[in-house]
Short mmCIF file of N, CA, C and O in Angstrom, two decimals:
data_model
loop_
_atom_site.label_atom_id
_atom_site.label_comp_id
_atom_site.label_asym_id
_atom_site.label_seq_id
_atom_site.Cartn_x
_atom_site.Cartn_y
_atom_site.Cartn_z
N UNK A 204 -1.16 8.94 8.61
CA UNK A 204 -0.27 7.34 9.33
C UNK A 204 1.36 7.94 9.86
O UNK A 204 1.31 7.35 11.31
N UNK A 205 1.87 8.83 10.02
CA UNK A 205 2.80 8.44 10.95
C UNK A 205 2.61 9.29 12.38
O UNK A 205 3.30 8.93 13.54
N UNK A 206 1.65 10.67 12.13
CA UNK A 206 0.93 11.14 13.52
C UNK A 206 0.59 10.18 14.89
O UNK A 206 0.71 10.42 15.32
N UNK A 207 0.02 8.81 13.69
CA UNK A 207 -0.38 7.87 14.75
C UNK A 207 0.27 6.49 15.18
O UNK A 207 0.21 6.32 15.89
N UNK A 208 1.35 6.20 13.91
CA UNK A 208 1.58 5.26 13.68
C UNK A 208 2.52 5.04 15.06
O UNK A 208 3.12 4.00 15.69
N UNK A 209 3.54 6.26 14.61
CA UNK A 209 5.26 6.08 15.26
C UNK A 209 4.94 6.32 16.42
O UNK A 209 5.52 5.61 17.47
N UNK A 210 3.59 7.39 17.42
CA UNK A 210 3.66 7.08 18.69
C UNK A 210 3.06 5.75 18.97
O UNK A 210 3.65 4.58 20.49
N UNK A 211 2.45 4.55 18.35
CA UNK A 211 2.10 3.44 18.67
C UNK A 211 2.71 2.93 18.76
O UNK A 211 3.21 1.72 19.66
N UNK A 212 3.83 2.84 17.48
CA UNK A 212 5.08 1.64 17.91
C UNK A 212 6.23 2.23 18.95
O UNK A 212 6.46 1.28 19.20
N UNK A 213 6.34 3.65 19.45
CA UNK A 213 6.84 3.71 20.26
C UNK A 213 6.79 2.99 21.81
O UNK A 213 7.55 3.17 22.84
N UNK A 214 5.71 2.69 21.99
CA UNK A 214 5.09 1.82 23.11
C UNK A 214 4.33 0.74 23.17
O UNK A 214 3.55 0.32 23.78
N UNK A 215 4.95 0.30 21.53
CA UNK A 215 4.30 -1.02 21.66
C UNK A 215 4.55 -2.26 21.98
O UNK A 215 3.77 -3.40 22.74
N UNK A 216 5.74 -2.02 22.41
CA UNK A 216 6.42 -3.20 23.49
C UNK A 216 6.01 -3.05 25.10
O UNK A 216 7.21 -3.05 25.79
N UNK A 217 5.11 -3.58 25.39
CA UNK A 217 4.36 -3.12 26.87
C UNK A 217 5.59 -1.74 27.52
O UNK A 217 5.88 -1.62 28.47
N UNK A 218 5.00 -0.88 26.28
CA UNK A 218 5.94 0.38 27.44
C UNK A 218 7.58 0.73 26.71
O UNK A 218 7.65 1.74 27.00
N UNK A 219 8.00 -0.23 26.32
CA UNK A 219 9.26 0.07 25.73
C UNK A 219 9.43 0.40 24.34
O UNK A 219 8.40 0.18 23.81
N UNK A 220 10.10 1.66 24.57
CA UNK A 220 10.43 2.14 23.44
C UNK A 220 10.93 1.02 22.17
O UNK A 220 11.77 0.56 22.63
N UNK A 221 11.14 1.21 20.71
CA UNK A 221 10.91 0.06 20.16
C UNK A 221 12.24 1.28 19.34
O UNK A 221 11.47 2.29 18.90
N UNK A 222 13.16 0.54 18.89
CA UNK A 222 14.65 1.08 18.15
C UNK A 222 13.93 1.62 16.61
O UNK A 222 13.61 0.54 16.39
N UNK A 223 13.98 2.46 15.83
CA UNK A 223 13.60 2.88 14.80
C UNK A 223 14.46 4.18 14.20
O UNK A 223 15.00 5.03 15.29
N UNK A 224 14.52 4.24 13.02
CA UNK A 224 14.93 5.35 12.75
C UNK A 224 14.47 6.70 12.76
O UNK A 224 13.01 6.97 12.72
N UNK A 225 14.93 7.89 12.81
CA UNK A 225 14.04 9.00 13.24
C UNK A 225 12.54 9.49 12.25
O UNK A 225 12.00 9.93 12.23
N UNK A 226 13.07 8.86 10.87
CA UNK A 226 11.95 9.21 10.08
C UNK A 226 11.47 7.70 9.47
O UNK A 226 11.94 7.61 8.12
N UNK A 227 10.60 6.93 10.40
CA UNK A 227 10.44 5.66 9.30
C UNK A 227 8.82 6.08 8.47
O UNK A 227 8.65 7.11 8.49
N UNK A 228 9.42 5.10 7.34
CA UNK A 228 8.24 5.14 6.55
C UNK A 228 7.44 4.30 6.37
O UNK A 228 8.52 3.43 5.92
N UNK A 229 6.30 3.80 6.34
CA UNK A 229 5.33 2.98 5.91
C UNK A 229 5.87 2.28 5.11
O UNK A 229 6.09 1.14 4.79
N UNK A 230 5.72 2.97 3.82
CA UNK A 230 5.98 2.44 1.95
C UNK A 230 7.26 1.29 2.17
O UNK A 230 7.08 0.50 1.55
N UNK A 231 8.25 2.18 2.55
CA UNK A 231 9.96 1.62 2.62
C UNK A 231 9.91 0.08 3.77
O UNK A 231 10.52 -0.53 3.20
N UNK A 232 9.04 0.38 4.34
CA UNK A 232 8.70 -1.16 5.09
C UNK A 232 7.68 -2.07 5.25
O UNK A 232 8.68 -3.42 5.65
N UNK A 233 7.21 -2.11 4.31
CA UNK A 233 6.18 -2.69 3.66
C UNK A 233 6.16 -3.04 2.21
O UNK A 233 5.39 -3.90 1.67
N UNK A 234 7.17 -2.67 1.57
CA UNK A 234 7.02 -2.76 0.41
C UNK A 234 9.00 -2.49 0.43
O UNK A 234 9.40 -2.17 1.16
N UNK A 235 9.45 -3.46 -0.99
CA UNK A 235 10.50 -3.04 -1.19
C UNK A 235 10.71 -2.28 -3.25
O UNK A 235 9.48 -1.76 -3.44
N UNK A 236 12.18 -2.12 -3.45
CA UNK A 236 11.50 -1.38 -4.50
C UNK A 236 11.69 -2.10 -5.78
O UNK A 236 11.29 -1.25 -6.71
N UNK A 237 12.47 -3.10 -5.62
CA UNK A 237 11.55 -4.42 -6.81
C UNK A 237 10.27 -4.44 -7.17
O UNK A 237 9.54 -4.45 -8.24
N UNK A 238 9.28 -4.55 -5.89
CA UNK A 238 8.15 -4.69 -5.64
C UNK A 238 7.41 -3.26 -6.23
O UNK A 238 6.73 -3.71 -7.31
N UNK A 239 7.26 -2.47 -6.10
CA UNK A 239 6.76 -0.81 -6.80
C UNK A 239 7.74 -1.09 -8.04
O UNK A 239 6.99 0.01 -9.10
N UNK A 240 9.02 -1.11 -8.48
CA UNK A 240 9.53 -1.07 -9.81
C UNK A 240 8.38 -2.06 -10.59
O UNK A 240 7.71 -1.51 -12.32
N UNK A 241 7.78 -3.35 -10.05
CA UNK A 241 7.21 -4.37 -11.02
C UNK A 241 6.04 -2.94 -10.80
O UNK A 241 5.23 -3.85 -12.09
N UNK A 242 5.10 -3.12 -10.27
CA UNK A 242 3.68 -1.96 -9.92
C UNK A 242 4.27 -1.28 -11.36
O UNK A 242 3.03 -1.39 -11.78
N UNK A 243 5.00 -0.41 -11.66
CA UNK A 243 5.13 0.52 -12.33
C UNK A 243 5.13 -0.44 -13.74
O UNK A 243 4.48 0.23 -14.55
N UNK A 244 5.92 -1.27 -13.53
CA UNK A 244 5.96 -1.86 -14.91
C UNK A 244 4.38 -2.44 -15.11
O UNK A 244 4.05 -2.91 -16.38
N UNK A 245 3.86 -3.19 -14.38
CA UNK A 245 2.84 -2.84 -14.57
C UNK A 245 1.58 -1.93 -14.93
O UNK A 245 0.05 -2.36 -14.96
N UNK A 246 1.83 -1.28 -14.63
CA UNK A 246 0.67 0.13 -15.00
C UNK A 246 0.92 0.98 -14.25
O UNK A 246 -0.07 2.06 -14.41
N UNK A 247 1.05 0.79 -12.89
CA UNK A 247 0.51 1.47 -11.58
C UNK A 247 1.31 2.68 -11.36
O UNK A 247 3.10 2.45 -11.68
N UNK A 248 1.02 3.85 -11.81
CA UNK A 248 1.91 5.65 -11.85
C UNK A 248 2.65 5.10 -10.63
O UNK A 248 2.70 4.89 -9.51
N UNK A 249 3.71 6.10 -10.51
CA UNK A 249 5.08 6.63 -10.04
C UNK A 249 4.59 7.49 -9.15
O UNK A 249 5.43 7.88 -8.17
N UNK A 250 3.06 7.90 -8.71
CA UNK A 250 3.28 9.04 -7.34
C UNK A 250 2.99 8.80 -6.03
O UNK A 250 2.46 7.02 -6.02
N UNK A 251 2.85 9.20 -5.06
CA UNK A 251 2.70 8.70 -3.64
C UNK A 251 1.49 8.34 -3.20
O UNK A 251 1.56 7.35 -2.82
N UNK A 252 0.03 8.36 -3.85
CA UNK A 252 -0.81 8.44 -3.69
C UNK A 252 -0.89 6.25 -4.09
O UNK A 252 -1.60 5.68 -3.63
N UNK A 253 -0.60 5.98 -6.03
CA UNK A 253 -0.28 4.98 -6.37
C UNK A 253 0.02 4.13 -5.31
O UNK A 253 -0.77 2.96 -5.57
N UNK A 254 1.29 4.46 -4.88
CA UNK A 254 1.86 3.76 -4.31
C UNK A 254 1.37 3.57 -3.37
O UNK A 254 1.60 2.29 -2.90
N UNK A 255 1.00 3.95 -2.15
CA UNK A 255 0.10 3.41 -0.99
C UNK A 255 -0.94 2.33 -1.87
O UNK A 255 -1.47 1.94 -0.58
N UNK A 256 -1.14 3.04 -2.52
CA UNK A 256 -2.74 1.88 -2.80
C UNK A 256 -2.20 0.45 -3.05
O UNK A 256 -3.15 -0.43 -2.88
N UNK A 257 -1.09 0.48 -3.69
CA UNK A 257 -0.41 -0.56 -4.59
C UNK A 257 0.39 -1.57 -2.92
O UNK A 257 -0.38 -2.85 -3.12
N UNK A 258 0.54 -0.80 -2.02
CA UNK A 258 0.87 -1.25 -0.68
C UNK A 258 0.03 -1.81 -0.15
O UNK A 258 -0.12 -2.88 0.73
N UNK A 259 -1.07 -1.11 -0.22
CA UNK A 259 -2.58 -1.50 0.93
C UNK A 259 -3.33 -2.60 -0.07
O UNK A 259 -3.40 -4.09 0.73
N UNK A 260 -3.20 -2.72 -1.06
CA UNK A 260 -3.13 -4.24 -2.31
C UNK A 260 -2.72 -5.25 -1.81
O UNK A 260 -3.04 -6.94 -1.50
N UNK A 261 -1.19 -5.02 -2.01
CA UNK A 261 -0.20 -6.32 -1.57
C UNK A 261 -0.46 -6.49 0.00
O UNK A 261 0.34 -8.12 -0.32
N UNK A 262 -0.63 -5.69 0.56
CA UNK A 262 -0.26 -6.48 2.19
C UNK A 262 -1.69 -6.16 2.78
O UNK A 262 -1.94 -6.21 4.00
N UNK A 263 -2.89 -6.14 2.53
CA UNK A 263 -4.05 -6.24 2.96
C UNK A 263 -4.79 -7.92 3.05
O UNK A 263 -4.98 -8.13 1.82
N UNK A 264 -5.55 -8.44 3.65
CA UNK A 264 -5.72 -9.48 3.70
C UNK A 264 -7.46 -9.83 3.23
O UNK A 264 -7.59 -11.08 2.70
N UNK A 265 -7.72 -8.29 3.49
CA UNK A 265 -9.62 -8.71 3.00
C UNK A 265 -9.37 -7.84 1.60
O UNK A 265 -8.82 -7.35 0.66
N UNK A 266 -10.59 -7.20 1.38
CA UNK A 266 -10.76 -6.25 0.46
C UNK A 266 -10.38 -4.89 0.96
O UNK A 266 -11.24 -3.62 1.86
N UNK A 267 -9.50 -4.68 -0.25
CA UNK A 267 -8.61 -2.95 0.42
C UNK A 267 -10.03 -1.82 -0.72
O UNK A 267 -10.88 -2.47 -1.35
N UNK A 268 -9.79 -0.69 0.18
CA UNK A 268 -10.70 0.49 -0.21
C UNK A 268 -9.46 1.61 -0.84
O UNK A 268 -8.62 1.98 -0.36
N UNK A 269 -9.11 2.33 -2.00
CA UNK A 269 -8.68 2.45 -2.70
C UNK A 269 -9.30 3.75 -2.94
O UNK A 269 -10.36 4.31 -3.82
N UNK A 270 -8.44 4.65 -2.37
CA UNK A 270 -8.52 6.68 -3.45
C UNK A 270 -7.69 6.22 -4.79
O UNK A 270 -6.33 6.87 -4.69
N UNK A 271 -9.02 6.49 -5.30
CA UNK A 271 -8.32 6.77 -6.96
C UNK A 271 -9.45 7.21 -7.54
O UNK A 271 -9.95 6.77 -8.69
N UNK A 272 -8.86 9.15 -7.51
CA UNK A 272 -9.66 9.57 -8.56
C UNK A 272 -9.93 9.53 -9.67
O UNK A 272 -10.15 9.84 -10.76
N UNK A 273 -8.44 8.95 -10.51
CA UNK A 273 -7.92 8.82 -12.19
C UNK A 273 -8.28 7.60 -12.37
O UNK A 273 -8.01 7.04 -13.57
N UNK A 274 -8.65 6.49 -11.74
CA UNK A 274 -8.74 5.22 -11.79
C UNK A 274 -7.84 4.54 -12.83
O UNK A 274 -7.57 3.34 -13.35
N UNK A 275 -6.46 4.87 -12.21
CA UNK A 275 -5.35 3.83 -12.58
C UNK A 275 -4.37 2.70 -11.88
O UNK A 275 -4.56 1.99 -12.21
N UNK A 276 -5.37 3.32 -10.38
CA UNK A 276 -5.20 1.94 -9.65
C UNK A 276 -6.35 0.73 -9.82
O UNK A 276 -5.79 -0.04 -10.01
N UNK A 277 -7.49 1.14 -10.30
CA UNK A 277 -8.21 0.38 -10.70
C UNK A 277 -7.93 -0.95 -11.75
O UNK A 277 -8.06 -1.51 -11.87
N UNK A 278 -7.43 0.40 -12.95
CA UNK A 278 -6.66 -0.23 -14.09
C UNK A 278 -5.62 -1.31 -14.22
O UNK A 278 -5.95 -2.35 -13.96
N UNK A 279 -4.59 -1.15 -12.95
CA UNK A 279 -3.50 -1.96 -12.74
C UNK A 279 -4.39 -3.21 -11.78
O UNK A 279 -3.71 -3.76 -12.55
N UNK A 280 -5.43 -2.94 -10.92
CA UNK A 280 -5.58 -3.91 -10.03
C UNK A 280 -5.97 -5.04 -11.01
O UNK A 280 -6.36 -6.10 -10.82
N UNK A 281 -7.34 -4.58 -11.77
CA UNK A 281 -8.04 -5.29 -12.66
C UNK A 281 -6.87 -6.13 -13.80
O UNK A 281 -7.27 -7.42 -13.77
N UNK A 282 -5.79 -5.22 -14.35
CA UNK A 282 -5.20 -6.26 -15.16
C UNK A 282 -4.09 -7.25 -14.10
O UNK A 282 -3.76 -8.54 -14.37
N UNK A 283 -3.77 -7.09 -12.73
CA UNK A 283 -2.98 -7.78 -11.81
C UNK A 283 -4.13 -8.90 -11.74
O UNK A 283 -3.60 -10.23 -11.08
N UNK A 284 -4.99 -8.53 -11.40
CA UNK A 284 -5.99 -10.26 -10.51
C UNK A 284 -6.92 -10.87 -11.67
O UNK A 284 -7.88 -11.15 -11.14
N UNK A 285 -6.88 -10.45 -12.95
CA UNK A 285 -7.74 -10.94 -13.85
C UNK A 285 -8.03 -12.15 -13.65
O UNK A 285 -9.29 -12.79 -14.23
N UNK A 286 -7.09 -12.88 -13.52
CA UNK A 286 -6.82 -14.34 -13.39
C UNK A 286 -7.94 -14.59 -12.19
O UNK A 286 -8.05 -16.15 -12.16
N UNK A 287 -7.99 -14.65 -11.64
CA UNK A 287 -7.95 -14.43 -9.73
C UNK A 287 -9.82 -14.36 -9.76
O UNK A 287 -10.60 -14.13 -8.66
N UNK A 288 -10.65 -14.08 -10.93
CA UNK A 288 -12.00 -13.66 -10.95
C UNK A 288 -12.34 -12.25 -10.26
O UNK A 288 -13.19 -12.33 -9.51
N UNK A 289 -11.64 -11.47 -10.11
CA UNK A 289 -11.54 -9.72 -9.16
C UNK A 289 -13.41 -9.65 -9.77
O UNK A 289 -13.01 -9.43 -10.87
N UNK A 290 -14.36 -8.86 -8.56
CA UNK A 290 -15.13 -8.39 -8.81
C UNK A 290 -14.81 -6.38 -8.51
O UNK A 290 -14.18 -6.56 -7.38
N UNK A 291 -14.88 -5.49 -9.61
CA UNK A 291 -14.21 -4.30 -8.62
C UNK A 291 -16.02 -3.98 -8.58
O UNK A 291 -17.08 -3.75 -9.54
N UNK A 292 -15.72 -2.85 -7.57
CA UNK A 292 -17.80 -2.25 -7.44
C UNK A 292 -16.56 -0.32 -7.00
O UNK A 292 -16.09 -0.25 -6.39
N UNK A 293 -17.42 -0.05 -7.89
CA UNK A 293 -17.58 1.70 -8.07
C UNK A 293 -18.42 2.60 -7.99
O UNK A 293 -19.58 2.16 -7.62
#
């Protein structure tokens, strides 16, 4: 993400450079520590891939594709969205 995202942001404002930290991190921009703590409390593991999956789920308007070889994210998502009649396709 960083290899394509940061260069895009650097020229996104009609060629003007957008001020940003030297090492921007999409996870810290799109989530808060409180959100990730809640996800961990709800059963989502604390590894990088799981946090990326949680970020995608929380910031997607449509159907997210999760990379989840151990099925921990699927379990978390089913539990999180049980009241919303979620259908998971594997």
